[in-house]
XYZ file of C-alpha atoms in Angstrom:
554
model
C 218.676 -64.936 116.245
C 221.009 -61.822 116.688
C 221.616 -59.847 113.302
C 225.443 -59.776 111.414
C 227.267 -57.288 111.712
C 226.365 -54.823 108.952
C 227.836 -54.646 105.607
C 228.557 -52.077 103.479
C 225.970 -51.486 100.003
C 228.743 -51.506 97.603
C 231.610 -53.697 98.824
C 232.587 -56.502 101.103
C 233.776 -54.438 104.283
C 231.929 -55.162 107.724
C 231.493 -52.538 110.456
C 230.297 -52.915 114.134
C 227.625 -50.284 113.412
C 225.027 -49.238 111.127
C 226.374 -45.605 111.420
C 229.678 -46.786 110.480
C 228.649 -48.283 107.308
C 226.556 -45.400 106.048
C 229.332 -43.042 106.697
C 231.672 -45.323 104.795
C 229.284 -45.119 102.007
C 229.083 -41.285 101.803
C 232.620 -41.152 101.898
C 233.966 -43.789 100.192
C 231.056 -44.788 97.548
C 229.833 -41.287 97.136
C 225.978 -42.020 98.240
C 224.492 -40.601 101.378
C 221.833 -43.074 101.875
C 220.403 -40.937 105.220
C 220.246 -37.518 103.017
C 218.961 -39.370 100.246
C 216.232 -40.968 101.883
C 215.486 -37.215 104.024
C 215.521 -35.117 100.765
C 213.526 -37.612 98.863
C 210.742 -38.894 101.364
C 211.596 -42.130 101.028
C 209.034 -44.219 103.252
C 210.044 -47.437 105.033
C 209.330 -49.870 101.788
C 211.111 -47.468 99.697
C 214.003 -48.074 101.648
C 213.719 -51.593 101.756
C 213.698 -51.674 98.108
C 216.869 -49.340 98.010
C 218.938 -51.501 100.244
C 218.074 -54.641 98.517
C 218.603 -53.482 95.223
C 222.001 -51.962 96.070
C 222.667 -55.396 97.700
C 221.625 -57.010 94.449
C 223.946 -55.091 92.373
C 226.702 -55.672 94.294
C 226.276 -59.458 93.640
C 225.673 -58.657 90.061
C 227.573 -56.192 88.711
C 231.326 -56.307 87.877
C 233.030 -53.760 89.561
C 230.138 -52.436 91.497
C 232.575 -52.564 94.919
C 234.480 -49.486 93.242
C 231.643 -47.411 92.627
C 232.756 -43.905 93.557
C 229.649 -42.049 93.082
C 226.055 -42.890 93.212
C 222.516 -40.877 92.717
C 218.906 -41.712 92.550
C 216.219 -39.238 92.104
C 213.438 -40.923 93.643
C 211.677 -41.999 90.418
C 213.465 -45.404 90.102
C 211.809 -48.472 88.764
C 213.159 -50.558 91.425
C 211.811 -48.407 94.100
C 208.422 -49.444 93.292
C 209.392 -53.163 92.260
C 208.080 -55.599 95.247
C 210.678 -58.290 94.331
C 213.350 -55.978 96.100
C 211.341 -56.267 99.367
C 212.923 -59.833 99.532
C 216.250 -59.430 101.669
C 219.102 -60.334 99.570
C 221.592 -61.014 102.605
C 220.264 -63.248 105.512
C 219.729 -61.345 108.746
C 220.696 -58.021 107.020
C 221.102 -55.684 109.793
C 220.725 -52.573 107.815
C 217.304 -53.661 107.356
C 216.561 -53.698 111.070
C 218.112 -50.564 112.095
C 217.892 -48.075 109.130
C 214.761 -46.452 110.738
C 216.622 -45.693 113.604
C 219.086 -43.340 112.299
C 218.504 -39.596 111.077
C 220.987 -37.348 109.453
C 223.651 -36.303 111.636
C 223.172 -39.001 114.312
C 225.743 -40.450 116.370
C 225.896 -43.756 118.767
C 225.698 -41.149 121.765
C 222.540 -39.769 120.112
C 219.132 -40.875 121.663
C 218.111 -41.967 118.150
C 220.536 -44.728 117.840
C 219.415 -48.253 118.492
C 221.751 -51.178 118.581
C 220.445 -53.857 115.737
C 220.997 -56.394 117.967
C 218.384 -55.053 120.799
C 215.855 -54.957 118.015
C 216.559 -58.389 116.624
C 216.880 -59.841 120.304
C 213.607 -58.093 120.799
C 211.678 -57.069 123.638
C 208.772 -59.652 123.267
C 207.305 -58.999 126.554
C 206.933 -55.232 125.790
C 202.942 -54.592 126.440
C 203.414 -50.948 126.458
C 206.439 -48.499 126.529
C 206.042 -46.619 129.876
C 207.688 -43.561 130.437
C 209.973 -43.058 133.593
C 208.225 -42.520 136.427
C 210.193 -39.511 138.182
C 210.983 -39.654 141.900
C 210.535 -35.864 143.618
C 214.522 -34.956 144.144
C 215.175 -31.785 145.853
C 218.522 -30.203 145.135
C 220.654 -28.234 147.662
C 223.807 -27.071 145.725
C 224.342 -25.969 141.615
C 226.107 -29.535 141.256
C 223.222 -31.736 142.265
C 221.046 -29.253 139.883
C 223.234 -29.960 137.226
C 223.571 -33.739 137.822
C 219.860 -34.008 138.007
C 219.263 -32.082 134.941
C 221.537 -34.837 133.021
C 219.666 -37.469 134.942
C 216.392 -36.228 133.287
C 217.937 -35.978 130.271
C 219.118 -39.142 129.980
C 215.867 -40.701 131.299
C 214.141 -38.593 128.023
C 216.586 -40.300 126.003
C 216.101 -43.911 127.191
C 211.782 -43.102 126.715
C 212.889 -42.054 123.040
C 214.821 -45.207 122.356
C 212.248 -47.657 123.546
C 209.266 -46.073 121.873
C 211.494 -46.169 118.679
C 212.135 -49.683 119.189
C 208.428 -50.144 119.827
C 207.723 -48.854 116.710
C 210.447 -50.287 114.429
C 209.512 -53.978 115.695
C 205.767 -53.216 114.706
C 207.007 -51.766 111.275
C 209.382 -54.812 110.625
C 206.602 -57.228 111.561
C 204.586 -55.945 108.631
C 207.270 -56.361 106.290
C 208.238 -59.591 107.267
C 204.427 -60.676 106.690
C 204.682 -58.635 103.119
C 207.689 -60.617 102.140
C 206.095 -63.881 103.319
C 202.957 -63.314 101.401
C 204.952 -62.141 98.409
C 207.491 -65.023 98.122
C 206.349 -67.710 100.169
C 202.266 -68.218 100.089
C 202.493 -68.061 96.351
C 203.951 -71.651 96.430
C 200.996 -72.892 97.555
C 199.293 -75.241 95.134
C 196.662 -73.111 93.618
C 194.909 -76.171 91.911
C 193.083 -76.741 94.890
C 189.399 -75.269 94.441
C 187.995 -76.350 97.799
C 189.143 -74.820 100.933
C 186.385 -76.776 103.290
C 189.318 -78.812 104.572
C 191.692 -75.813 105.239
C 192.076 -75.693 109.241
C 190.052 -73.059 110.862
C 192.342 -69.810 111.695
C 194.777 -69.983 114.741
C 195.021 -66.412 115.237
C 193.726 -65.106 118.319
C 190.599 -62.926 117.950
C 188.274 -61.263 120.135
C 186.215 -63.902 121.867
C 182.435 -63.379 122.639
C 180.987 -66.289 124.352
C 177.512 -64.863 124.963
C 177.530 -63.666 121.232
C 176.668 -60.266 122.117
C 178.616 -58.709 119.615
C 176.805 -60.462 116.992
C 173.161 -60.141 118.575
C 173.819 -56.525 118.530
C 173.609 -56.695 114.998
C 170.662 -58.518 114.613
C 167.977 -55.813 114.472
C 166.883 -53.429 111.719
C 167.450 -50.073 113.395
C 171.244 -50.172 113.456
C 171.358 -51.024 109.693
C 169.230 -48.701 108.981
C 171.451 -46.161 110.495
C 174.420 -47.526 108.631
C 172.479 -47.684 105.326
C 171.380 -43.899 105.893
C 175.166 -43.049 106.257
C 175.175 -42.279 102.583
C 178.911 -40.947 102.676
C 179.845 -44.749 104.052
C 177.212 -46.745 101.713
C 177.516 -44.947 98.618
C 181.363 -44.998 99.136
C 181.210 -48.576 98.720
C 178.671 -48.496 95.690
C 180.919 -46.029 93.756
C 183.968 -47.864 94.313
C 182.439 -51.452 93.357
C 180.044 -49.953 90.344
C 183.117 -47.259 88.899
C 185.114 -50.742 88.764
C 182.846 -53.316 87.453
C 185.943 -54.683 85.192
C 187.715 -55.596 88.253
C 184.402 -57.527 89.808
C 183.183 -58.991 86.841
C 183.491 -62.702 86.671
C 185.048 -62.618 89.959
C 184.459 -64.370 93.403
C 183.728 -61.866 96.359
C 183.692 -62.774 99.907
C 181.878 -60.286 101.985
C 182.991 -60.483 105.618
C 179.702 -59.221 108.090
C 177.362 -59.111 105.319
C 174.390 -57.400 107.454
C 171.592 -57.034 105.013
C 173.496 -58.248 102.186
C 173.842 -54.393 100.648
C 177.610 -55.323 99.502
C 176.927 -58.468 98.066
C 174.129 -57.380 95.865
C 176.431 -54.656 94.367
C 178.993 -56.958 93.634
C 176.622 -59.386 92.015
C 175.017 -56.091 90.121
C 178.753 -55.345 89.255
C 179.199 -58.677 87.557
C 180.491 -60.719 90.065
C 180.207 -64.535 89.362
C 179.825 -65.885 92.610
C 179.420 -63.723 95.834
C 179.875 -65.468 99.455
C 178.259 -63.609 102.214
C 179.334 -64.322 105.623
C 177.677 -63.187 108.849
C 177.042 -64.534 112.671
C 173.936 -62.636 113.320
C 170.438 -63.283 112.850
C 170.138 -60.668 110.262
C 171.697 -63.387 107.782
C 168.064 -64.661 107.568
C 166.861 -61.220 106.430
C 169.771 -61.124 104.044
C 168.739 -64.158 102.535
C 165.253 -62.699 102.104
C 166.754 -59.410 100.538
C 168.892 -61.608 98.002
C 166.017 -63.572 97.159
C 163.753 -60.759 96.738
C 166.220 -58.937 94.118
C 166.745 -62.107 92.477
C 170.313 -62.611 93.258
C 169.930 -66.204 94.582
C 171.869 -67.859 92.159
C 174.805 -65.544 92.547
C 174.862 -64.893 96.298
C 175.188 -67.847 98.666
C 175.095 -67.147 102.513
C 176.943 -68.691 105.327
C 176.120 -68.059 109.107
C 179.407 -68.401 111.208
C 182.861 -66.861 112.510
C 184.973 -66.269 109.598
C 187.799 -68.017 111.986
C 186.205 -71.277 112.135
C 183.761 -71.204 108.901
C 184.482 -73.523 105.882
C 183.901 -72.065 102.213
C 184.187 -73.898 98.971
C 186.563 -71.707 97.296
C 189.131 -69.247 97.447
C 188.191 -65.739 96.370
C 189.487 -62.797 94.089
C 187.932 -59.923 96.199
C 187.096 -59.377 100.131
C 184.744 -56.834 100.816
C 183.805 -55.463 104.405
C 182.470 -53.100 105.747
C 184.298 -53.500 109.383
C 185.035 -50.036 110.679
C 184.011 -48.997 114.370
C 184.525 -45.635 115.950
C 188.129 -44.393 115.913
C 188.923 -47.068 113.330
C 189.950 -50.270 115.643
C 186.848 -50.136 118.044
C 184.918 -53.669 117.855
C 188.187 -55.130 116.353
C 186.280 -56.361 113.318
C 189.317 -56.156 111.349
C 191.008 -58.745 112.792
C 188.255 -61.070 111.552
C 189.055 -59.476 107.873
C 192.609 -60.152 108.091
C 192.034 -63.929 109.092
C 189.436 -64.194 106.098
C 192.444 -62.700 103.840
C 195.013 -64.809 104.823
C 192.525 -67.841 104.533
C 190.686 -67.304 101.573
C 192.221 -64.412 99.445
C 194.299 -65.890 96.209
C 197.536 -64.277 95.826
C 197.382 -60.828 94.415
C 193.734 -60.516 95.270
C 192.160 -57.401 96.580
C 190.464 -56.320 99.824
C 188.061 -53.652 100.081
C 188.951 -50.972 101.281
C 192.339 -51.183 100.778
C 193.745 -49.074 102.917
C 193.092 -46.672 105.824
C 194.845 -44.425 108.043
C 194.264 -42.801 111.846
C 194.361 -39.209 111.592
C 195.133 -36.863 115.230
C 194.520 -33.298 115.825
C 192.899 -30.972 118.239
C 189.857 -28.796 118.604
C 188.923 -25.606 120.609
C 185.769 -26.769 121.337
C 184.430 -26.660 124.951
C 180.827 -28.105 124.766
C 181.160 -31.244 126.586
C 183.015 -29.691 129.382
C 179.677 -27.552 129.630
C 177.571 -30.338 129.322
C 178.981 -33.314 131.471
C 181.470 -31.926 133.632
C 180.275 -28.361 134.611
C 177.266 -29.466 134.684
C 177.671 -31.279 137.985
C 178.934 -27.732 139.439
C 175.067 -26.928 140.147
C 172.115 -29.412 139.867
C 169.112 -27.536 140.636
C 171.493 -25.414 143.136
C 173.535 -28.369 144.517
C 176.874 -29.682 143.971
C 177.676 -32.943 142.442
C 181.429 -33.218 142.367
C 181.646 -36.962 142.875
C 179.494 -37.365 139.447
C 182.644 -36.346 137.633
C 184.742 -39.123 138.485
C 186.273 -41.092 135.227
C 183.521 -38.881 133.131
C 187.272 -37.548 131.354
C 188.482 -40.887 131.085
C 185.792 -41.859 128.524
C 186.786 -40.924 124.660
C 183.696 -38.776 123.328
C 182.290 -39.892 120.239
C 180.588 -36.355 118.606
C 180.498 -34.116 115.728
C 183.222 -30.965 115.901
C 183.481 -28.077 113.648
C 186.291 -27.608 111.407
C 186.581 -24.043 112.040
C 187.291 -25.218 115.686
C 190.393 -27.233 114.514
C 193.750 -25.264 116.056
C 196.697 -27.241 114.793
C 197.634 -29.256 112.037
C 196.296 -32.508 111.627
C 199.179 -35.608 111.278
C 198.752 -39.441 110.599
C 199.357 -41.585 113.912
C 198.699 -45.171 112.132
C 198.510 -46.213 108.756
C 197.046 -49.610 107.789
C 197.444 -51.058 104.198
C 195.079 -53.835 104.431
C 197.146 -56.181 102.034
C 199.893 -56.562 104.817
C 199.059 -55.465 108.031
C 198.965 -58.199 110.781
C 196.599 -58.470 113.519
C 199.630 -57.936 116.437
C 199.922 -54.673 114.233
C 196.869 -53.003 115.346
C 198.285 -52.291 118.911
C 200.495 -49.325 118.204
C 202.526 -46.732 119.814
C 202.846 -43.507 117.330
C 204.964 -40.400 118.137
C 203.180 -36.831 117.294
C 204.113 -33.305 117.110
C 200.938 -30.778 116.885
C 201.502 -27.008 116.073
C 199.173 -24.609 116.630
C 197.969 -22.427 113.609
C 196.804 -19.911 115.681
C 196.538 -17.977 119.244
C 193.943 -20.139 121.234
C 193.097 -22.578 123.260
C 192.897 -26.352 122.862
C 190.293 -28.168 125.198
C 190.697 -31.798 123.679
C 192.672 -33.597 121.002
C 190.679 -35.261 118.084
C 190.713 -38.976 116.181
C 188.968 -39.981 113.128
C 189.842 -42.143 110.078
C 190.274 -41.856 106.172
C 189.336 -44.852 103.727
C 190.869 -45.264 100.439
C 189.966 -48.192 97.791
C 192.075 -48.996 95.180
C 192.032 -51.065 92.084
C 194.988 -53.153 92.913
C 195.273 -53.419 96.450
C 198.713 -51.481 96.593
C 199.434 -49.041 99.222
C 198.330 -45.392 99.265
C 201.349 -43.225 99.820
C 201.328 -40.734 102.943
C 201.203 -37.748 100.982
C 198.065 -38.625 98.939
C 194.898 -36.961 100.695
C 191.362 -37.883 100.735
C 190.182 -34.801 98.684
C 187.659 -35.317 95.712
C 190.718 -33.910 93.503
C 193.265 -36.022 94.822
C 191.316 -39.347 94.580
C 190.364 -38.435 91.068
C 194.106 -37.637 89.970
C 195.088 -41.110 91.546
C 192.454 -43.229 90.257
C 190.970 -43.725 93.779
C 187.912 -44.158 95.874
C 187.591 -43.235 99.128
C 186.160 -41.045 102.198
C 187.034 -39.357 105.397
C 185.271 -39.450 108.633
C 186.865 -36.125 109.718
C 185.054 -32.627 110.925
C 183.236 -31.329 107.715
C 181.246 -28.152 106.834
C 178.162 -30.000 105.512
C 175.547 -32.711 107.245
C 175.529 -34.281 104.347
C 179.023 -34.957 104.643
C 178.965 -36.571 108.309
C 179.365 -40.131 108.975
C 178.158 -42.166 111.662
C 181.472 -42.898 112.972
C 181.166 -39.047 113.800
C 184.935 -38.124 115.266
C 186.605 -39.185 118.674
C 187.661 -36.663 121.371
C 189.902 -36.948 124.459
C 188.927 -34.505 126.401
C 191.235 -32.283 128.657
C 189.984 -31.223 132.308
C 191.513 -28.056 131.963
C 191.829 -26.211 128.151
C 195.808 -25.498 127.157
C 196.011 -21.507 126.505
C 198.675 -21.623 123.674
C 199.937 -19.056 120.930
C 200.659 -19.537 117.010
C 203.975 -21.625 116.816
C 203.714 -23.549 119.845
C 204.007 -26.955 119.448
C 201.959 -30.137 121.644
C 204.608 -33.119 121.217
C 204.162 -36.634 122.659
C 203.086 -40.270 121.907
C 199.897 -42.001 121.453
C 199.175 -45.405 122.609
C 196.367 -47.757 121.461
C 195.968 -50.939 122.770
C 192.840 -53.783 122.806
C 191.435 -53.984 126.469
C 192.349 -56.805 128.010
C 188.896 -57.643 129.714
C 186.967 -57.094 126.408
C 189.253 -56.918 123.570
C 186.782 -55.239 121.135
C 187.101 -52.168 123.529
C 190.159 -50.186 123.693
C 192.511 -48.608 125.832
C 194.275 -45.382 124.997
C 196.760 -43.372 126.273
C 198.411 -39.770 125.439
C 201.353 -38.496 126.892
C 202.398 -35.077 125.905
C 204.634 -31.998 126.726
C 204.212 -28.183 125.251
C 206.935 -26.866 123.738
C 206.190 -23.246 123.442
C 207.774 -20.978 120.281
C 208.780 -17.960 122.705
C 208.990 -19.658 126.220
C 209.127 -17.000 128.785
C 210.173 -17.247 132.264
C 207.462 -18.220 134.818
C 205.565 -19.710 131.986
C 203.810 -22.770 133.336
C 205.078 -26.329 132.789
C 202.121 -27.863 130.302
C 202.592 -31.860 130.255
C 200.359 -34.929 130.909
C 200.000 -38.528 131.272
C 196.350 -39.300 130.041
C 194.165 -42.571 129.865
C 191.117 -43.061 128.275
C 188.947 -45.644 126.906
C 186.391 -46.225 124.336
C 184.048 -48.970 125.232
């Protein structure tokens, strides 16, 4: 269904485009929506609440259509109130397209996206692909000028396609949140038995030979994870420091392994813990739980969370599902299925939020170890051995002092609302050099937060001990650290360049990051980085630095 023509936020006037609505709101009603969003750093959900709040005021408050000036300071309670996530107007096109407009945009600008385009969708768009440029040789000044205009038009088209892809994914998450908040709560909560709930119909990674689950059947992999103190103590501290929210509650442990998280929850006072795993390790977990005297609290269930039947809904879901680069192994898909099948409305997921971060390093050790090595092997050249080596993302530690740009978020995952479809993503990035140096690899890692109420962690909240304490949060990072005791078994993920980029302070690397599950093995990731260097002080004769690189994580 196409979205309706945009309507003013204050009065009944209808306009052909969102830009004209916001221009009208500025000139007639004294409220510049885009400027306020920019100045107050309002995120996607703040903006949704603001639009719906104004819509509701227009319905409820007499004379609101005569408003000539309107101001907000960003501290209003309605910006935090989830009741304003529910659309006031059916098919409100402003909700679809405000993300695509920036201050000063016009319909000719590349940032503009027609709301009917978004509503109509590009459902078949698996991955936004840049224009494949045909080499054209110009012979006159006019031809060169026309070619330049053509290239600029191609770049604007690609930018619109990327923005459209991002907006669709973000709006799908918003729709899921509205559904959960306002419609899922209508289910009859008096039903205490979940055994009649149909297995999930969500498509999750298939593992016909149980290779993935069998890989977790042996003790050594669990010892490696338990020895990761940042990981294990991060979960333990969250549970023990928040015993009041576990006391008397029913907890589901997805992928329970040795049962360590289940026993943390039981010791914290949970009335009942349901521990699920589809690996042989569950038999050892059963003995661990009996040995520690928790068999009256913890019950174990073997099977896939997508298919298993459990005796009741749960108040809290705990799971250590994270893989390399956060999404490798695709276990989050199963946790989201568990959320949708078994978590009560208002229940908590632990962890509550994760975030993938992206930066660069000057560390060239991988090139020396795995690429340059083949230049001279006992006096022989073996160049063919280099083939495809650089396509494989490298999981290893890097030192913080080798980071040469800022660090940006390329994917924020609020576990309460994100969907399985939203785990494939496209994200623009801009990285700026902090000193004169070279870039030998892009770097990805993730941060993890635990909250008491499951609510979103704002983008401006970091992961330092001081910030966690100030916001009453628990969490940890898998990023580069100075102390070995702070390292995690997830390490960092590097995307190594065949040739380092020699850059100056202030130079920018601008591009787009793509992340998709592999079609043949959905637990693996196909990753793509398209980038271009923009020099702060460009000089004639500077080498044009841009690339379209494919990587995989298997």
